[in-house]
Amino acid sequence: MQETSLILNKYEEDFDSISSNNPKWSSDLRNKAMDTFREIGFPVRRKGNEKWKYTNARPIASVEYSSAKFEKIDSDDIKLIAPWHESWINLLFVNGHYQETFSDNLSTNIQISNMASDDLAVNLTSNVGGIMDYSDDGFAALNTAFMSDGPIITVPEGENSGIVINLIFYNQGLSDTVNYPRVLITTGGNSTVNVIENYVGGSGDQTFTNSVSEIYVGEDATVNHYRLMNETDDTYDVGYGRVRIDTNGTFNSRSFFRGCGIGRYDLNVSIEGENASCDLQGLYFTNGAQHMDNFINIDHVRPNCQSNLFYKGILAGRSRAVFGGTVLVRKEAQKTDSIQSDKNLILSPHAEVDSKPALFIYADDVKCAHGATAGNIDADTVFYMRSRGIDLEAASRLIIYGFAGEIIDTVEIPELRSYLAESFLNSLPSHRFEF
Amino acid sequence: MADQKVISRQTGVEDTQYKWGFEFDIESEVAPKGLNEGTVRFISAKKKEPDWLLKWRLKAFEHWVDQGDDASPKWAKLNFEDIDFQDIIYYAAPKSSDDAPKSLDDVDPEILEAFDKLGIPLHEQEKLSGVAIDAVLDSVSVATTYQDMLKEAGVIFCPISEAVQKYPDLVQKYLGSVVPYSDNFYATLNSAVFSDGSFCYVPPGVRCPIELMTYFRINEADSGQFERTLIIADEGSYVSYLEGCTAPMRKSHQLHAAVVELVALKDAEIKYSTLQNWYPGDKNGEGGVYNFVTKRGAARGENSKISWTQVETGSAITWKYPSVILQGDNSVGEFYSVALVNNYQQADTGTKMIHIGKNTKSTIIAKGISAGKAQSTYRGQVSILPGADNARNFTQCDSLLIGDECGAHTVPYIEVRNPTAKMGHEATTSKVNDDQLFYLQQRGIDLEESNYMIINGFCRGIFKELPFEFAMEASQLLRVSLEGTVG
Amino acid sequence: MSNFEKLIEIKNLHVSVAETEILKGINLSIGEGEVHAIMGPNGSGKSTLANVIAGRPGYSVTSGDIVYKGDSILKVAPEIRARAGIFLAFQYPVELPGVRTWQFLKAAIDAIRKGNGQEELKIRDFDKLLEEKRQLMEMDPDLVRRSVNEGFSGGEKKRNEILQLALLDPSLALLDETDSGLDIDALRIVSHGVNIFKSPEKSILIVTHYQRILDYITPDYVHVLVDGKIVRSGDSSLAMELEEKGYDWVKDGAGEEVHP
Ligand SMILES: Nc1ncnc2c1ncn2[C@@H]1O[C@H](COP(=O)(O)OP(=O)(O)O)[C@@H](O)[C@H]1O
Ligand SMILES: [Mg+2]
């Protein structure tokens, strides 16, 4: 293992080399973030580190990466490994750098610009980095210091065309490289937007994807956010979603994990307006030696809001899944209605699930509940199916499909739903339960 | 009402909610304030301990010093000022106990009278209640009742200091075997300075004929209490053990850092019940006991069972996780808890169930009630290890909030490493149901009583796990602790 | 005609669960086209018998045999028994979260057809068949789209069992307390479903606690099971007698064992 100081030097070098290319508006932000990173480093402490209790960041932190360079690739290849549709706005980023849009002249009122371009109005400065608080988080600070290209999606008031924006972050898999995707979505009043974020690719020796998405849900606005992780096992991925919801706003998140070596998605939703709600659902299927950590915080700041947190996991091989869900209800957040649940299906004697569904409640007039389950399939369930002539393997399959389908079925974009149904379900193991 | 029954601690002091807050006027012998190797040696010498025990204490002390004050656990949801470990008296004993009493007749009448005042009449106890009591005042055990009956059954129940002299093999074999001296900051401290506590051994096949009880009392100002309890249920035996605690009202905080170890061998069962009512501090959060306790049971043998029931209403700070290590195949662990906090109290309490053996089963039912400006946290871990085929866990945590200035938190840790396991965790948080309140009020019951009835109902499932007398006492404690929380 | 004498023959069947003997020597034969009823107090072993015939894991057959269509089936997997025509309507139908009723039924019918060397049913044909049976059982059309039994009322679950019976068209139907928990309308619908199924080629074993359902489906034979043994057998009048006199009447071997 490398000395940490050596690794940090590498980031210093990288930082010096990129700073001349970056747009001026971002230099303050980057410098501050770099200072923070220097100060706190990576969250590798094991003892008493509740945020990283079940995930050891050391393997991720101890590789000497350099920033991945742009290399143009054939966008037709991408269509094979990520969902794509001609009616969507499809944007491709290779190694963290914008390549092209492969949609034909779709007209939309939604403004999409690249944060690396210099001609952005200065007022953007206040928006990028405005939601992600990196002050106590080394990985988020790192992304903020190093982010390069990234879509800034601005949805105007009243925009309700239902168009889908499909962001594909492709990691080409150049050995020992890191890429820093960054997204900002801002919605005006009474608007709706659908965004898919895909993290795909990887291969070759150790690569690292370190992403941050900032999302602001305006008054009466709805953001439907989909996030797919489907990278190869030699990839590490630490991603952040930071969401603020204003009055009457709705944030729907669907997160799907199929791959990467060590993955973590840290999603933090702050409900800051009254009568707002969020519905966060996820499905993780871990296999081989994969490790996936879903770390989710919901912060109820204002009264009369709802949150639903519902994740499901299927664990095979020697994999490990971590679910850390925390719902915080602040003193002012009376009449909060919050449900949280994490259900796990463990298919292998060598897999492990660690689930920590926590509640912190400071308001009395609330309805909050959480639950977690883990285990194999109920023997009675399997017998019921067998007594109808369905064999063990088919029964197992039906049950696993049904289990996963509960989340996939909630995807409201039909093309994405069938993509997920196909790609997810086909990758599920044909398992035999031993009864 | 039966509130004046045997174990009630009602006294003449009526002007405050905490009715056990008076001080005994008993002459004490105390060690000088502060902790160093000399203190450890002093305590050991006082107890005329064998060499192995002194060495064990010193190892613990060394470990405690090496890790530094920083090693105290920070993960609990508790806010309190740093404890100055040099500002505590580590040994205080009633003077008269220097030559330990052989029987109740030798016990200083002043002490008997003092316990009488607490509602623990040690003399009458023998005639009345069918509960054998070991009374521990500050650092030492002052009286153990019902010795004859226990002797007949072959049950050993005595102060641990006495057990060290009389049954050194048993003590040496099991002390630290469940909670090693290096386990955690407070357990390490306890291992170095523990003063007294109860020891119990139930021989094979014996069903202990009466309930065993230890009654703990901190009396001395600035003193800490570091008792150590060790209970061993040998093959096929059964014992039910109760523990009650109070302390006088003091402006400063007193530290209580106990360790309890339980060992259940094949087919044995231990039922351990606690009513914790240490002084919680006053309405403004001044004073009160800091209660940092390590309790753990090893369900070592096949088909063994360990059941913890606790009603926690006292202490300014409670940090306590009675746990079960389910080693034996088919062993069972249970945890039933009511934690009520009011004013500025803080409780971070729960359990750990570690499933190691096959077909092991655990049940966790925890009820938290928060009022005033208090914070209560359930923190519980369920681990199902790879070898624990067909392990089962069911956890239910419910919290009630009274008023909008308190907090109720639930932090479960679920670790499953076996696909044949089945575990389910459910938790809810709410306030007292308005419809229920209205229903009762509409039938003419006043708000406070209605509230009490509903909360008592909320806790009933736990209370019913307690021995009858204790259940009455628990209801009573609940009523007193809830006073003034509504209206 | 078939090359076996009786559709199913249960011979001196002893069954234990976790070392406790529950069935203590059952002898029972059911011929084609016959309707048998097994009655008995709670805990007497009725469900155990039905489950053991269907091959539910967890029971150990310590001695005796079950011969179905001429072959012993003790070692046969439950799905193979199902494909051979044994159907169990569960006393407590199982909920299958996320598994849609449609998908489940299609999988079952195809598995059974394949087992019999038939092709999978075309979706259109299946839908037609399903719709027909759904109407027969007067089920809400929506139920078919929902997860199997999830959130169904007790009565809906039981009707769903008979819908499956109608759809899968087995040779032997084991109905375990299909009547319990049903209101009078549901009982009528369920009985109607069973009566439509009933034919000279089909055999039925009705397990019940009450005589009620036997008013709708007349059994050829009635057996009384007490404490793991058939203590009395007779014709349908035995059921009436039981209803009047209660089970105490036949307990303690008061009744004489009769083999039909
Ligand atoms: N899986 C099982 N585990 C333990 N005991 C069982 C099991 N199944 C049945 N039994 C016991 O066997 C006896 C018969 O049960 P059952 O067949 O369900 O009776 P019935 O259907 O006649 O009411 C009962 O005492 C029941 O408790
Ligand atoms: Mg039955």
mmCIF file of N, CA and C in Angstrom, chain A residues 312 343 377-410 417 425 432 435, chain C residues 51 54-57 77-80 82-83 86-90 92-100 103-104 107-109 111-112 147-150 160-161 164 168:
data_model
loop_
_atom_site.group_PDB
_atom_site.id
_atom_site.type_symbol
_atom_site.label_atom_id
_atom_site.label_comp_id
_atom_site.label_asym_id
_atom_site.label_seq_id
_atom_site.Cartn_x
_atom_site.Cartn_y
_atom_site.Cartn_z
ATOM 1 N N LYS A 312 -34.148 -2.277 -1.987
ATOM 2 C CA LYS A 312 -34.132 -3.732 -1.970
ATOM 3 C C LYS A 312 -32.800 -4.244 -2.484
ATOM 4 N N LYS A 343 -35.031 -4.193 2.301
ATOM 5 C CA LYS A 343 -35.284 -5.633 2.279
ATOM 6 C C LYS A 343 -34.191 -6.339 1.497
ATOM 7 N N ILE A 377 -35.526 -16.914 0.906
ATOM 8 C CA ILE A 377 -36.950 -16.978 0.638
ATOM 9 C C ILE A 377 -37.602 -17.985 1.553
ATOM 10 N N ASP A 378 -38.772 -17.614 1.959
ATOM 11 C CA ASP A 378 -39.585 -18.418 2.822
ATOM 12 C C ASP A 378 -39.852 -19.802 2.203
ATOM 13 N N ALA A 379 -39.661 -20.838 2.982
ATOM 14 C CA ALA A 379 -39.867 -22.203 2.476
ATOM 15 C C ALA A 379 -41.314 -22.421 2.028
ATOM 16 N N ASP A 380 -42.263 -21.834 2.758
ATOM 17 C CA ASP A 380 -43.678 -21.995 2.396
ATOM 18 C C ASP A 380 -43.968 -21.421 1.012
ATOM 19 N N THR A 381 -43.312 -20.299 0.719
ATOM 20 C CA THR A 381 -43.518 -19.661 -0.577
ATOM 21 C C THR A 381 -43.072 -20.583 -1.698
ATOM 22 N N VAL A 382 -41.904 -21.162 -1.506
ATOM 23 C CA VAL A 382 -41.378 -22.054 -2.539
ATOM 24 C C VAL A 382 -42.272 -23.287 -2.690
ATOM 25 N N PHE A 383 -42.720 -23.823 -1.566
ATOM 26 C CA PHE A 383 -43.576 -25.010 -1.654
ATOM 27 C C PHE A 383 -44.881 -24.695 -2.373
ATOM 28 N N TYR A 384 -45.427 -23.531 -2.094
ATOM 29 C CA TYR A 384 -46.679 -23.138 -2.753
ATOM 30 C C TYR A 384 -46.516 -23.187 -4.268
ATOM 31 N N MET A 385 -45.396 -22.652 -4.744
ATOM 32 C CA MET A 385 -45.180 -22.630 -6.189
ATOM 33 C C MET A 385 -44.924 -24.036 -6.726
ATOM 34 N N ARG A 386 -44.156 -24.803 -5.992
ATOM 35 C CA ARG A 386 -43.872 -26.165 -6.454
ATOM 36 C C ARG A 386 -45.148 -26.991 -6.509
ATOM 37 N N SER A 387 -46.034 -26.747 -5.551
ATOM 38 C CA SER A 387 -47.271 -27.531 -5.547
ATOM 39 C C SER A 387 -48.152 -27.152 -6.728
ATOM 40 N N ARG A 388 -47.771 -26.109 -7.440
ATOM 41 C CA ARG A 388 -48.485 -25.758 -8.662
ATOM 42 C C ARG A 388 -47.700 -26.219 -9.893
ATOM 43 N N GLY A 389 -46.695 -27.066 -9.667
ATOM 44 C CA GLY A 389 -45.981 -27.667 -10.784
ATOM 45 C C GLY A 389 -44.746 -26.913 -11.225
ATOM 46 N N ILE A 390 -44.453 -25.783 -10.563
ATOM 47 C CA ILE A 390 -43.305 -24.971 -10.975
ATOM 48 C C ILE A 390 -42.059 -25.503 -10.268
ATOM 49 N N ASP A 391 -40.987 -25.800 -11.026
ATOM 50 C CA ASP A 391 -39.836 -26.412 -10.353
ATOM 51 C C ASP A 391 -39.043 -25.392 -9.545
ATOM 52 N N LEU A 392 -38.122 -25.927 -8.731
ATOM 53 C CA LEU A 392 -37.361 -25.102 -7.806
ATOM 54 C C LEU A 392 -36.716 -23.909 -8.486
ATOM 55 N N GLU A 393 -36.064 -24.196 -9.606
ATOM 56 C CA GLU A 393 -35.307 -23.152 -10.265
ATOM 57 C C GLU A 393 -36.227 -22.055 -10.792
ATOM 58 N N ALA A 394 -37.307 -22.492 -11.428
ATOM 59 C CA ALA A 394 -38.252 -21.514 -11.970
ATOM 60 C C ALA A 394 -38.919 -20.741 -10.839
ATOM 61 N N ALA A 395 -39.223 -21.457 -9.758
ATOM 62 C CA ALA A 395 -39.852 -20.789 -8.620
ATOM 63 C C ALA A 395 -38.914 -19.729 -8.064
ATOM 64 N N SER A 396 -37.636 -20.112 -7.905
ATOM 65 C CA SER A 396 -36.658 -19.166 -7.382
ATOM 66 C C SER A 396 -36.587 -17.936 -8.267
ATOM 67 N N ARG A 397 -36.581 -18.199 -9.568
ATOM 68 C CA ARG A 397 -36.470 -17.122 -10.530
ATOM 69 C C ARG A 397 -37.667 -16.177 -10.446
ATOM 70 N N LEU A 398 -38.836 -16.781 -10.397
ATOM 71 C CA LEU A 398 -40.048 -15.965 -10.296
ATOM 72 C C LEU A 398 -40.019 -15.095 -9.048
ATOM 73 N N ILE A 399 -39.553 -15.699 -7.971
ATOM 74 C CA ILE A 399 -39.542 -14.966 -6.704
ATOM 75 C C ILE A 399 -38.523 -13.826 -6.757
ATOM 76 N N ILE A 400 -37.348 -14.113 -7.302
ATOM 77 C CA ILE A 400 -36.328 -13.064 -7.394
ATOM 78 C C ILE A 400 -36.792 -11.959 -8.347
ATOM 79 N N TYR A 401 -37.361 -12.356 -9.470
ATOM 80 C CA TYR A 401 -37.898 -11.358 -10.406
ATOM 81 C C TYR A 401 -38.949 -10.492 -9.734
ATOM 82 N N GLY A 402 -39.825 -11.172 -9.027
ATOM 83 C CA GLY A 402 -40.899 -10.449 -8.352
ATOM 84 C C GLY A 402 -40.322 -9.466 -7.362
ATOM 85 N N PHE A 403 -39.299 -9.926 -6.661
ATOM 86 C CA PHE A 403 -38.642 -9.105 -5.656
ATOM 87 C C PHE A 403 -38.040 -7.858 -6.298
ATOM 88 N N ALA A 404 -37.321 -8.064 -7.398
ATOM 89 C CA ALA A 404 -36.687 -6.932 -8.088
ATOM 90 C C ALA A 404 -37.729 -6.090 -8.823
ATOM 91 N N GLY A 405 -38.737 -6.785 -9.345
ATOM 92 C CA GLY A 405 -39.749 -6.107 -10.148
ATOM 93 C C GLY A 405 -40.487 -5.030 -9.381
ATOM 94 N N GLU A 406 -40.619 -5.216 -8.096
ATOM 95 C CA GLU A 406 -41.321 -4.219 -7.288
ATOM 96 C C GLU A 406 -40.703 -2.833 -7.426
ATOM 97 N N ILE A 407 -39.402 -2.781 -7.619
ATOM 98 C CA ILE A 407 -38.746 -1.486 -7.808
ATOM 99 C C ILE A 407 -38.752 -1.101 -9.292
ATOM 100 N N ILE A 408 -38.391 -2.042 -10.146
ATOM 101 C CA ILE A 408 -38.301 -1.730 -11.584
ATOM 102 C C ILE A 408 -39.650 -1.235 -12.120
ATOM 103 N N ASP A 409 -40.730 -1.845 -11.628
ATOM 104 C CA ASP A 409 -42.058 -1.467 -12.111
ATOM 105 C C ASP A 409 -42.426 -0.017 -11.822
ATOM 106 N N THR A 410 -41.735 0.601 -10.888
ATOM 107 C CA THR A 410 -42.098 1.976 -10.562
ATOM 108 C C THR A 410 -41.434 2.983 -11.497
ATOM 109 N N ARG A 417 -37.739 1.423 -18.379
ATOM 110 C CA ARG A 417 -38.257 0.306 -17.605
ATOM 111 C C ARG A 417 -37.946 -1.013 -18.302
ATOM 112 N N LEU A 425 -32.794 -8.144 -14.973
ATOM 113 C CA LEU A 425 -33.296 -9.487 -14.700
ATOM 114 C C LEU A 425 -32.430 -10.539 -15.381
ATOM 115 N N ARG A 432 -30.884 -21.712 -7.205
ATOM 116 C CA ARG A 432 -31.714 -22.788 -6.666
ATOM 117 C C ARG A 432 -31.702 -22.672 -5.161
ATOM 118 N N PHE A 435 -34.146 -26.465 -0.449
ATOM 119 C CA PHE A 435 -35.171 -26.796 0.548
ATOM 120 C C PHE A 435 -35.417 -28.300 0.542
ATOM 121 N N ASN C 51 -50.931 -32.169 3.219
ATOM 122 C CA ASN C 51 -49.611 -31.658 2.868
ATOM 123 C C ASN C 51 -48.630 -32.764 2.512
ATOM 124 N N ALA C 54 -49.149 -33.884 -0.912
ATOM 125 C CA ALA C 54 -48.628 -32.920 -1.890
ATOM 126 C C ALA C 54 -47.108 -32.795 -1.831
ATOM 127 N N GLY C 55 -46.488 -33.384 -0.811
ATOM 128 C CA GLY C 55 -45.025 -33.418 -0.762
ATOM 129 C C GLY C 55 -44.380 -32.232 -0.071
ATOM 130 N N ARG C 56 -45.078 -31.652 0.874
ATOM 131 C CA ARG C 56 -44.499 -30.510 1.569
ATOM 132 C C ARG C 56 -43.279 -30.945 2.372
ATOM 133 N N PRO C 57 -42.150 -30.240 2.232
ATOM 134 C CA PRO C 57 -40.965 -30.588 3.022
ATOM 135 C C PRO C 57 -41.225 -30.336 4.509
ATOM 136 N N ALA C 77 -40.560 -35.135 -6.027
ATOM 137 C CA ALA C 77 -40.583 -33.697 -5.708
ATOM 138 C C ALA C 77 -42.000 -33.147 -5.845
ATOM 139 N N PRO C 78 -42.339 -32.140 -5.067
ATOM 140 C CA PRO C 78 -43.705 -31.621 -5.081
ATOM 141 C C PRO C 78 -44.158 -31.154 -6.470
ATOM 142 N N GLU C 79 -43.233 -30.537 -7.248
ATOM 143 C CA GLU C 79 -43.682 -30.045 -8.558
ATOM 144 C C GLU C 79 -43.990 -31.197 -9.517
ATOM 145 N N ILE C 80 -43.275 -32.314 -9.317
ATOM 146 C CA ILE C 80 -43.545 -33.479 -10.172
ATOM 147 C C ILE C 80 -44.910 -34.078 -9.802
ATOM 148 N N ALA C 82 -47.347 -32.357 -8.642
ATOM 149 C CA ALA C 82 -48.330 -31.418 -9.180
ATOM 150 C C ALA C 82 -48.556 -31.697 -10.663
ATOM 151 N N ARG C 83 -47.451 -31.926 -11.377
ATOM 152 C CA ARG C 83 -47.572 -32.177 -12.813
ATOM 153 C C ARG C 83 -48.287 -33.493 -13.084
ATOM 154 N N ILE C 86 -51.700 -33.862 -8.878
ATOM 155 C CA ILE C 86 -52.113 -33.672 -7.486
ATOM 156 C C ILE C 86 -52.175 -32.167 -7.206
ATOM 157 N N PHE C 87 -53.304 -31.715 -6.739
ATOM 158 C CA PHE C 87 -53.469 -30.295 -6.467
ATOM 159 C C PHE C 87 -53.893 -30.100 -5.025
ATOM 160 N N LEU C 88 -53.216 -29.200 -4.341
ATOM 161 C CA LEU C 88 -53.571 -28.882 -2.956
ATOM 162 C C LEU C 88 -54.082 -27.448 -2.888
ATOM 163 N N ALA C 89 -55.308 -27.296 -2.448
ATOM 164 C CA ALA C 89 -55.802 -25.952 -2.131
ATOM 165 C C ALA C 89 -55.420 -25.705 -0.681
ATOM 166 N N PHE C 90 -54.570 -24.721 -0.463
ATOM 167 C CA PHE C 90 -53.965 -24.523 0.863
ATOM 168 C C PHE C 90 -54.971 -24.001 1.891
ATOM 169 N N TYR C 92 -53.909 -22.148 4.303
ATOM 170 C CA TYR C 92 -53.427 -20.770 4.393
ATOM 171 C C TYR C 92 -52.639 -20.437 3.125
ATOM 172 N N PRO C 93 -53.313 -19.954 2.070
ATOM 173 C CA PRO C 93 -52.602 -19.658 0.828
ATOM 174 C C PRO C 93 -51.493 -18.636 1.061
ATOM 175 N N VAL C 94 -50.393 -18.834 0.367
ATOM 176 C CA VAL C 94 -49.191 -18.041 0.614
ATOM 177 C C VAL C 94 -49.194 -16.772 -0.235
ATOM 178 N N GLU C 95 -48.717 -15.682 0.327
ATOM 179 C CA GLU C 95 -48.610 -14.438 -0.441
ATOM 180 C C GLU C 95 -47.267 -14.389 -1.163
ATOM 181 N N LEU C 96 -47.273 -13.947 -2.401
ATOM 182 C CA LEU C 96 -46.035 -13.861 -3.180
ATOM 183 C C LEU C 96 -45.813 -12.418 -3.621
ATOM 184 N N PRO C 97 -45.203 -11.608 -2.775
ATOM 185 C CA PRO C 97 -45.035 -10.190 -3.101
ATOM 186 C C PRO C 97 -44.259 -10.016 -4.404
ATOM 187 N N GLY C 98 -44.745 -9.158 -5.258
ATOM 188 C CA GLY C 98 -44.025 -8.849 -6.491
ATOM 189 C C GLY C 98 -44.257 -9.860 -7.606
ATOM 190 N N VAL C 99 -44.811 -11.022 -7.281
ATOM 191 C CA VAL C 99 -45.070 -12.014 -8.327
ATOM 192 C C VAL C 99 -46.522 -11.849 -8.761
ATOM 193 N N ARG C 100 -46.700 -11.445 -10.006
ATOM 194 C CA ARG C 100 -48.066 -11.173 -10.449
ATOM 195 C C ARG C 100 -48.835 -12.461 -10.660
ATOM 196 N N GLN C 103 -48.645 -13.920 -14.195
ATOM 197 C CA GLN C 103 -47.342 -14.514 -14.479
ATOM 198 C C GLN C 103 -47.210 -15.881 -13.787
ATOM 199 N N PHE C 104 -47.660 -15.920 -12.559
ATOM 200 C CA PHE C 104 -47.593 -17.134 -11.750
ATOM 201 C C PHE C 104 -48.450 -18.250 -12.369
ATOM 202 N N ALA C 107 -46.981 -19.539 -15.603
ATOM 203 C CA ALA C 107 -45.827 -20.405 -15.336
ATOM 204 C C ALA C 107 -46.291 -21.778 -14.882
ATOM 205 N N ALA C 108 -47.315 -21.798 -14.025
ATOM 206 C CA ALA C 108 -47.799 -23.067 -13.481
ATOM 207 C C ALA C 108 -48.432 -23.915 -14.587
ATOM 208 N N ILE C 109 -49.298 -23.286 -15.362
ATOM 209 C CA ILE C 109 -50.017 -24.075 -16.371
ATOM 210 C C ILE C 109 -49.036 -24.609 -17.417
ATOM 211 N N ALA C 111 -45.836 -25.245 -16.922
ATOM 212 C CA ALA C 111 -45.017 -26.289 -16.301
ATOM 213 C C ALA C 111 -45.765 -27.609 -16.333
ATOM 214 N N ILE C 112 -47.046 -27.546 -16.024
ATOM 215 C CA ILE C 112 -47.829 -28.779 -15.981
ATOM 216 C C ILE C 112 -48.023 -29.327 -17.397
ATOM 217 N N SER C 147 -50.151 -8.833 -7.208
ATOM 218 C CA SER C 147 -49.257 -9.896 -6.724
ATOM 219 C C SER C 147 -50.095 -11.025 -6.136
ATOM 220 N N VAL C 148 -49.590 -12.231 -6.276
ATOM 221 C CA VAL C 148 -50.356 -13.408 -5.856
ATOM 222 C C VAL C 148 -50.732 -13.317 -4.372
ATOM 223 N N ASN C 149 -52.015 -13.296 -4.111
ATOM 224 C CA ASN C 149 -52.589 -13.319 -2.762
ATOM 225 C C ASN C 149 -52.220 -12.124 -1.887
ATOM 226 N N GLU C 150 -51.400 -11.234 -2.389
ATOM 227 C CA GLU C 150 -50.960 -10.141 -1.522
ATOM 228 C C GLU C 150 -52.099 -9.152 -1.330
ATOM 229 N N ASN C 160 -59.235 -17.769 -5.041
ATOM 230 C CA ASN C 160 -58.074 -17.861 -5.923
ATOM 231 C C ASN C 160 -57.552 -19.300 -5.970
ATOM 232 N N GLU C 161 -57.646 -20.001 -4.848
ATOM 233 C CA GLU C 161 -57.214 -21.402 -4.833
ATOM 234 C C GLU C 161 -58.078 -22.224 -5.786
ATOM 235 N N GLN C 164 -57.376 -21.631 -9.358
ATOM 236 C CA GLN C 164 -56.212 -22.413 -9.794
ATOM 237 C C GLN C 164 -56.579 -23.868 -10.048
ATOM 238 N N LEU C 168 -55.802 -25.486 -13.584
ATOM 239 C CA LEU C 168 -54.764 -26.501 -13.714
ATOM 240 C C LEU C 168 -55.367 -27.895 -13.947
#
